[in-house]
């Protein structure tokens, strides 16, 4: 029997996110049913709710930073039990047989991953709906375990903001002795600082805002460089092995490329728009530098990240909100008026 679910949805690009009743599928033998406790608010939620990426399928129930308790499992599920604290991130399925999936990189599925919301189930073609809701049904292959050492509220943003910054740092083998810079101090940037520091790197924050130094150091930065100050930028020329660029809007990459060492990498994790202004190819060629990108992480890698967070006491800095305040949260998010991630208390859905 399909499950009748209460949630919040956008009905069009111009309508607010508001109460919405919908159905989830009858659980399959390999499914885990999760009662959602908390859901982080990602900038992607706003983009999809307002159709800013021109791909929204309405109604949109956003939310892909989900933490909750298992309330039921299918007959074929052996690794999760009722009552366990678990999480669901940006994906709920993939083809499971292509080269990327076989390598544990489901986010790069060559046949297209199935996203947690604003997508269609690859088996029955029904729309996927996200975590701004009371319950979700997910294949056990795309569920991760949340340690009881983690605050479940602060763990929710790890399922997107956390893994988005963890994955490139791991891929490029950041460890003790690495010199890493992070561009931008927001939902992604603050996690990048925490992870790079915990991995043993010497960590610098690039910022356009002079008054962020104390906050950046609290989060793990060893140094802070004002990117609008030519002298400060010149002082860090050819310094960094790796730069994690978390800025979501077009910006000039050229000044940052000059701060990379020979063979250094600048990795984009926030920007999906065209790079503007144009990159000066000489900056890349003459230092054998690379511009790359990275998208979330695979399921095994996400579990590894969560376990690392539990071991090192790492979580997102959050502000908990009631679901009725989500539209106000979107407006505040546009103004960077949050440190550093909103998390919805789904218990508030009962009173909404």
Protein backbone atom coordinates (compact mmCIF):
# COMPACT_ATOMS: atom_id res chain seq x y z
CA UNK A 1 0.00 0.00 0.00
CA UNK A 2 1.37 3.43 -0.96
CA UNK A 3 2.17 5.74 1.95
CA UNK A 4 0.29 9.03 2.35
CA UNK A 5 2.85 11.65 3.38
CA UNK A 6 2.70 15.19 4.69
CA UNK A 7 5.36 17.56 3.46
CA UNK A 8 6.14 20.97 2.01
CA UNK A 9 6.36 21.60 -1.73
CA UNK A 10 6.75 24.31 -4.34
CA UNK A 11 3.88 24.12 -6.86
CA UNK A 12 5.49 26.54 -9.34
CA UNK A 13 8.55 28.73 -9.79
CA UNK A 14 6.77 31.69 -8.23
CA UNK A 15 4.81 30.03 -5.42
CA UNK A 16 6.13 29.70 -1.86
CA UNK A 17 7.06 26.33 -0.44
CA UNK A 18 3.87 25.30 1.39
CA UNK A 19 2.07 22.29 2.93
CA UNK A 20 1.49 19.46 0.46
CA UNK A 21 0.11 15.93 0.76
CA UNK A 22 1.57 13.27 -1.54
CA UNK A 23 2.18 9.53 -1.83
CA UNK A 24 5.35 7.50 -1.55
CA UNK A 25 5.66 4.07 -3.09
CA UNK A 26 4.78 0.82 -1.43
CA UNK A 27 8.12 -0.32 0.08
CA UNK A 28 10.03 -2.87 -2.00
CA UNK A 29 11.92 -5.85 -0.53
CA UNK A 30 15.21 -3.91 -0.51
CA UNK A 31 13.72 -0.67 0.85
CA UNK A 32 14.24 1.12 4.14
CA UNK A 33 11.40 3.28 5.48
CA UNK A 34 12.70 6.24 7.46
CA UNK A 35 10.82 8.57 9.77
CA UNK A 36 12.56 11.87 9.09
CA UNK A 37 13.73 13.87 12.10
CA UNK A 38 15.83 16.59 10.48
CA UNK A 39 16.49 17.90 6.99
CA UNK A 40 19.19 20.38 6.04
CA UNK A 41 18.45 23.27 3.69
CA UNK A 42 20.76 23.38 0.68
CA UNK A 43 21.02 26.23 -1.84
CA UNK A 44 20.04 23.61 -4.43
CA UNK A 45 16.62 23.45 -2.75
CA UNK A 46 16.01 27.10 -3.55
CA UNK A 47 17.30 26.71 -7.12
CA UNK A 48 14.92 23.82 -7.78
CA UNK A 49 11.93 25.34 -5.98
CA UNK A 50 12.26 28.46 -8.13
CA UNK A 51 13.26 26.61 -11.33
CA UNK A 52 16.50 28.56 -11.58
CA UNK A 53 18.17 25.59 -13.28
CA UNK A 54 15.23 25.25 -15.70
CA UNK A 55 14.69 21.59 -14.85
CA UNK A 56 12.11 21.60 -12.06
CA UNK A 57 9.33 19.00 -12.07
CA UNK A 58 6.42 20.34 -10.04
CA UNK A 59 5.39 19.80 -7.37
CA UNK A 60 8.92 19.91 -5.93
CA UNK A 61 9.41 18.57 -2.40
CA UNK A 62 13.01 19.67 -1.70
CA UNK A 63 15.51 18.27 0.76
CA UNK A 64 18.52 15.96 0.37
CA UNK A 65 20.26 16.27 3.74
CA UNK A 66 18.07 13.80 5.62
CA UNK A 67 18.50 12.21 9.05
CA UNK A 68 15.91 9.98 10.68
CA UNK A 69 15.11 6.64 12.30
CA UNK A 70 14.35 3.41 10.51
CA UNK A 71 10.68 2.52 10.99
CA UNK A 72 10.49 -0.52 8.67
CA UNK A 73 12.73 -2.62 6.41
CA UNK A 74 12.05 -4.90 3.47
CA UNK A 75 12.55 -8.66 3.52
CA UNK A 76 15.90 -8.44 1.72
CA UNK A 77 17.38 -5.75 3.99
CA UNK A 78 20.00 -7.12 6.35
CA UNK A 79 22.23 -4.22 7.29
CA UNK A 80 19.66 -1.88 8.87
CA UNK A 81 17.24 -2.46 11.72
CA UNK A 82 14.16 -0.67 13.01
CA UNK A 83 15.15 2.11 15.39
CA UNK A 84 18.59 2.84 13.93
CA UNK A 85 19.59 6.43 13.12
CA UNK A 86 20.35 6.74 9.42
CA UNK A 87 20.84 9.30 6.69
CA UNK A 88 19.98 9.88 3.04
CA UNK A 89 21.87 12.31 0.84
CA UNK A 90 21.52 13.56 -2.70
CA UNK A 91 20.96 10.16 -4.38
CA UNK A 92 18.43 7.38 -3.90
CA UNK A 93 19.48 5.07 -6.76
CA UNK A 94 21.80 4.48 -9.72
CA UNK A 95 22.20 1.84 -12.42
CA UNK A 96 24.54 -0.20 -10.14
CA UNK A 97 26.42 -1.78 -13.05
CA UNK A 98 28.35 0.88 -15.02
CA UNK A 99 32.03 1.57 -14.45
CA UNK A 100 31.39 4.47 -12.09
CA UNK A 101 28.89 2.56 -9.97
CA UNK A 102 31.19 -0.47 -9.83
CA UNK A 103 33.93 1.84 -8.53
CA UNK A 104 31.66 3.17 -5.76
CA UNK A 105 31.16 6.48 -7.55
CA UNK A 106 27.39 6.37 -7.94
CA UNK A 107 27.23 10.16 -8.22
CA UNK A 108 28.88 9.83 -11.63
CA UNK A 109 26.63 6.97 -12.80
CA UNK A 110 27.05 6.72 -16.57
CA UNK A 111 23.33 6.05 -16.94
CA UNK A 112 22.38 8.86 -14.58
CA UNK A 113 21.97 8.69 -10.82
CA UNK A 114 18.44 9.04 -9.44
CA UNK A 115 18.34 12.16 -7.30
CA UNK A 116 16.52 12.33 -3.99
CA UNK A 117 14.04 14.87 -5.31
CA UNK A 118 13.06 16.45 -8.62
CA UNK A 119 13.76 13.22 -10.47
CA UNK A 120 11.95 10.06 -11.57
CA UNK A 121 12.33 6.61 -10.05
CA UNK A 122 14.21 4.39 -12.52
CA UNK A 123 11.91 1.41 -11.78
CA UNK A 124 8.38 2.80 -11.78
CA UNK A 125 8.85 6.26 -13.31
CA UNK A 126 7.17 8.02 -10.38
CA UNK A 127 8.57 11.37 -9.19
CA UNK A 128 11.03 11.46 -6.32
CA UNK A 129 10.25 13.70 -3.36
CA UNK A 130 12.75 14.92 -0.79
CA UNK A 131 13.18 15.44 2.91
CA UNK A 132 10.82 18.34 3.58
CA UNK A 133 8.43 15.60 4.64
CA UNK A 134 7.64 13.19 7.45
CA UNK A 135 8.86 9.95 5.90
CA UNK A 136 10.94 8.63 3.00
CA UNK A 137 11.36 5.22 1.33
CA UNK A 138 14.85 4.45 -0.02
CA UNK A 139 16.79 1.45 -1.34
CA UNK A 140 19.09 0.14 1.39
CA UNK A 141 22.07 0.66 -0.93
CA UNK A 142 21.60 4.42 -0.61
CA UNK A 143 21.13 4.65 3.15
CA UNK A 144 24.05 5.46 5.48
CA UNK A 145 24.42 4.92 9.21
CA UNK A 146 24.62 7.91 11.59
CA UNK A 147 26.82 7.26 14.65
CA UNK A 148 25.34 7.96 18.06
CA UNK A 149 28.45 10.12 18.59
CA UNK A 150 26.99 12.67 16.17
CA UNK A 151 24.25 15.18 16.95
CA UNK A 152 21.63 14.17 14.37
CA UNK A 153 20.64 17.80 13.76
CA UNK A 154 24.19 18.87 12.96
CA UNK A 155 24.85 15.67 11.01
CA UNK A 156 22.12 16.38 8.44
CA UNK A 157 24.15 18.89 6.35
CA UNK A 158 27.01 16.40 6.17
CA UNK A 159 24.91 14.47 3.64
CA UNK A 160 25.48 17.21 1.04
CA UNK A 161 27.65 20.11 2.26
CA UNK A 162 29.90 17.68 4.11
CA UNK A 163 30.43 15.10 1.40
CA UNK A 164 30.77 17.78 -1.30
CA UNK A 165 33.87 19.12 0.43
CA UNK A 166 35.18 15.81 1.79
CA UNK A 167 35.26 14.01 -1.56
CA UNK A 168 37.72 16.30 -3.39
CA UNK A 169 39.98 16.60 -0.37
CA UNK A 170 40.19 12.81 -0.21
CA UNK A 171 40.53 12.38 -3.97
CA UNK A 172 43.51 14.73 -4.09
CA UNK A 173 45.02 13.03 -1.03
CA UNK A 174 45.11 15.99 1.31
CA UNK A 175 46.97 15.09 4.49
CA UNK A 176 49.62 16.29 6.90
CA UNK A 177 51.93 18.72 5.14
CA UNK A 178 49.48 19.71 2.39
CA UNK A 179 48.93 23.42 1.88
CA UNK A 180 45.22 23.98 1.21
CA UNK A 181 43.17 27.11 0.61
CA UNK A 182 39.39 27.42 0.73
CA UNK A 183 37.57 30.13 -1.19
CA UNK A 184 34.38 31.28 0.51
CA UNK A 185 33.07 30.87 4.04
CA UNK A 186 29.54 29.50 3.83
CA UNK A 187 27.77 26.16 4.10
CA UNK A 188 30.43 24.44 2.00
CA UNK A 189 33.41 26.57 2.93
CA UNK A 190 33.10 26.12 6.68
CA UNK A 191 33.05 22.33 6.21
CA UNK A 192 36.09 22.55 3.92
CA UNK A 193 38.04 24.34 6.64
CA UNK A 194 37.08 21.77 9.27
CA UNK A 195 37.94 18.77 7.10
CA UNK A 196 41.25 20.11 5.76
CA UNK A 197 42.39 20.98 9.28
CA UNK A 198 41.39 17.56 10.64
CA UNK A 199 43.30 15.91 7.79
CA UNK A 200 46.45 17.68 8.95
CA UNK A 201 46.77 20.34 6.26
CA UNK A 202 47.99 23.89 6.67
CA UNK A 203 44.76 25.75 5.88
CA UNK A 204 44.11 29.22 4.48
CA UNK A 205 40.79 30.97 3.89
CA UNK A 206 40.43 33.33 0.95
CA UNK A 207 37.72 35.87 1.69
CA UNK A 208 36.51 39.25 0.44
CA UNK A 209 35.32 40.20 3.94
CA UNK A 210 37.96 41.52 6.39
CA UNK A 211 35.94 40.78 9.53
CA UNK A 212 35.81 37.00 9.00
CA UNK A 213 39.28 36.25 10.36
CA UNK A 214 38.33 35.29 13.91
CA UNK A 215 35.48 33.09 12.69
CA UNK A 216 37.70 31.42 10.09
CA UNK A 217 40.33 30.59 12.68
CA UNK A 218 37.67 29.13 14.97
CA UNK A 219 36.68 26.79 12.15
CA UNK A 220 40.23 25.63 11.45
CA UNK A 221 41.98 28.21 9.27
CA UNK A 222 45.64 28.80 10.07
CA UNK A 223 45.75 31.88 7.84
CA UNK A 224 43.27 34.31 6.30
CA UNK A 225 43.96 36.18 3.05
CA UNK A 226 41.84 39.08 1.84
CA UNK A 227 41.44 38.28 -1.84
CA UNK A 228 40.77 41.92 -2.76
CA UNK A 229 44.15 43.00 -1.34
CA UNK A 230 46.83 42.77 -4.06
CA UNK A 231 49.69 42.72 -1.54
CA UNK A 232 48.19 39.87 0.44
CA UNK A 233 47.57 37.89 -2.75
CA UNK A 234 51.12 38.50 -3.97
CA UNK A 235 52.46 37.26 -0.64
CA UNK A 236 50.87 33.83 -1.22
CA UNK A 237 51.90 33.39 -4.85
CA UNK A 238 52.81 29.76 -5.69
CA UNK A 239 51.94 28.60 -2.15
CA UNK A 240 49.14 26.07 -2.40
CA UNK A 241 48.90 22.44 -3.41
CA UNK A 242 45.11 22.55 -3.57
CA UNK A 243 42.38 25.19 -3.58
CA UNK A 244 38.79 24.27 -2.78
CA UNK A 245 36.52 26.84 -4.46
CA UNK A 246 33.08 26.84 -2.82
CA UNK A 247 31.69 30.07 -4.34
CA UNK A 248 28.35 29.40 -6.12
CA UNK A 249 28.34 32.44 -8.44
CA UNK A 250 30.64 33.38 -11.36
CA UNK A 251 33.90 34.95 -10.20
CA UNK A 252 37.42 35.56 -11.44
CA UNK A 253 39.60 32.45 -11.02
CA UNK A 254 42.80 34.05 -12.34
CA UNK A 255 44.05 35.62 -9.09
CA UNK A 256 43.68 32.28 -7.31
CA UNK A 257 45.46 30.31 -10.04
CA UNK A 258 48.57 32.39 -9.38
CA UNK A 259 48.64 31.14 -5.79
CA UNK A 260 48.96 27.50 -6.82
CA UNK A 261 52.27 25.68 -6.80
CA UNK A 262 53.57 23.70 -9.76
CA UNK A 263 51.01 20.91 -10.38
CA UNK A 264 48.53 22.62 -8.08
CA UNK A 265 44.79 22.05 -8.45
CA UNK A 266 41.87 24.46 -8.14
CA UNK A 267 38.70 22.43 -7.63
CA UNK A 268 35.23 23.90 -8.19
CA UNK A 269 32.46 22.52 -5.97
CA UNK A 270 30.05 25.46 -5.83
CA UNK A 271 29.86 26.88 -9.35
CA UNK A 272 27.59 25.37 -12.01
CA UNK A 273 27.46 28.47 -14.23
CA UNK A 274 29.95 29.42 -16.99
CA UNK A 275 33.33 30.62 -15.73
CA UNK A 276 33.51 34.40 -16.11
CA UNK A 277 35.77 36.20 -16.79
CA UNK A 278 37.80 33.93 -19.04
CA UNK A 279 40.66 31.97 -17.58
CA UNK A 280 44.12 33.10 -18.69
CA UNK A 281 45.53 29.93 -20.21
CA UNK A 282 49.08 31.02 -19.48
CA UNK A 283 48.37 30.80 -15.76
CA UNK A 284 47.46 27.16 -16.24
CA UNK A 285 50.13 26.16 -18.75
CA UNK A 286 53.13 27.85 -17.17
CA UNK A 287 52.56 26.21 -13.79
CA UNK A 288 51.14 22.91 -15.04
CA UNK A 289 48.16 23.84 -12.93
CA UNK A 290 44.72 22.25 -13.21
CA UNK A 291 41.15 23.46 -12.88
CA UNK A 292 38.88 20.62 -11.86
CA UNK A 293 35.51 19.96 -10.28
CA UNK A 294 33.86 17.50 -7.95
CA UNK A 295 30.31 16.46 -7.14
CA UNK A 296 29.25 15.02 -3.77
CA UNK A 297 30.59 11.49 -3.20
CA UNK A 298 29.65 7.83 -3.50
CA UNK A 299 27.77 5.97 -0.79
CA UNK A 300 30.82 4.19 0.65
CA UNK A 301 32.72 7.47 0.67
CA UNK A 302 29.82 9.19 2.41
CA UNK A 303 29.86 6.54 5.14
CA UNK A 304 33.62 6.99 5.47
CA UNK A 305 33.09 10.74 5.88
CA UNK A 306 30.42 10.25 8.55
CA UNK A 307 32.65 7.86 10.47
CA UNK A 308 35.53 10.35 10.28
CA UNK A 309 33.23 13.07 11.62
CA UNK A 310 32.16 10.85 14.52
CA UNK A 311 35.79 10.06 15.35
CA UNK A 312 36.95 13.69 15.18
CA UNK A 313 33.86 15.44 16.56
CA UNK A 314 33.09 17.26 13.31
CA UNK A 315 29.63 18.48 12.35
CA UNK A 316 28.05 21.40 10.55
CA UNK A 317 27.38 24.69 12.32
CA UNK A 318 23.60 24.99 12.13
CA UNK A 319 20.50 27.02 12.90
CA UNK A 320 17.41 24.89 13.51
CA UNK A 321 14.12 26.20 12.08
CA UNK A 322 10.47 25.20 11.94
CA UNK A 323 9.30 24.12 8.52
CA UNK A 324 6.77 26.97 8.36
CA UNK A 325 9.74 29.37 8.26
CA UNK A 326 11.37 27.82 5.18
CA UNK A 327 10.57 30.68 2.80
CA UNK A 328 12.08 33.20 5.21
CA UNK A 329 15.12 30.92 5.48
CA UNK A 330 15.49 30.98 1.69
CA UNK A 331 15.56 34.78 1.70
CA UNK A 332 18.08 34.83 4.52
CA UNK A 333 20.20 32.26 2.70
CA UNK A 334 20.35 34.56 -0.34
CA UNK A 335 21.78 37.24 1.96
CA UNK A 336 24.27 34.79 3.53
CA UNK A 337 22.44 35.39 6.79
CA UNK A 338 23.07 31.98 8.34
CA UNK A 339 26.02 30.35 10.10
CA UNK A 340 26.22 28.12 8.27
CA UNK A 341 23.35 25.79 7.43
CA UNK A 342 19.64 25.84 8.20
CA UNK A 343 18.21 22.54 9.43
CA UNK A 344 14.47 21.88 9.55
CA UNK A 345 13.09 20.18 12.65
CA UNK A 346 10.56 17.89 10.95
CA UNK A 347 8.62 17.54 14.21
CA UNK A 348 7.39 21.08 13.41
CA UNK A 349 5.55 19.65 10.40
CA UNK A 350 2.84 18.40 12.75
CA UNK A 351 2.00 21.95 13.76
CA UNK A 352 2.41 23.51 10.30
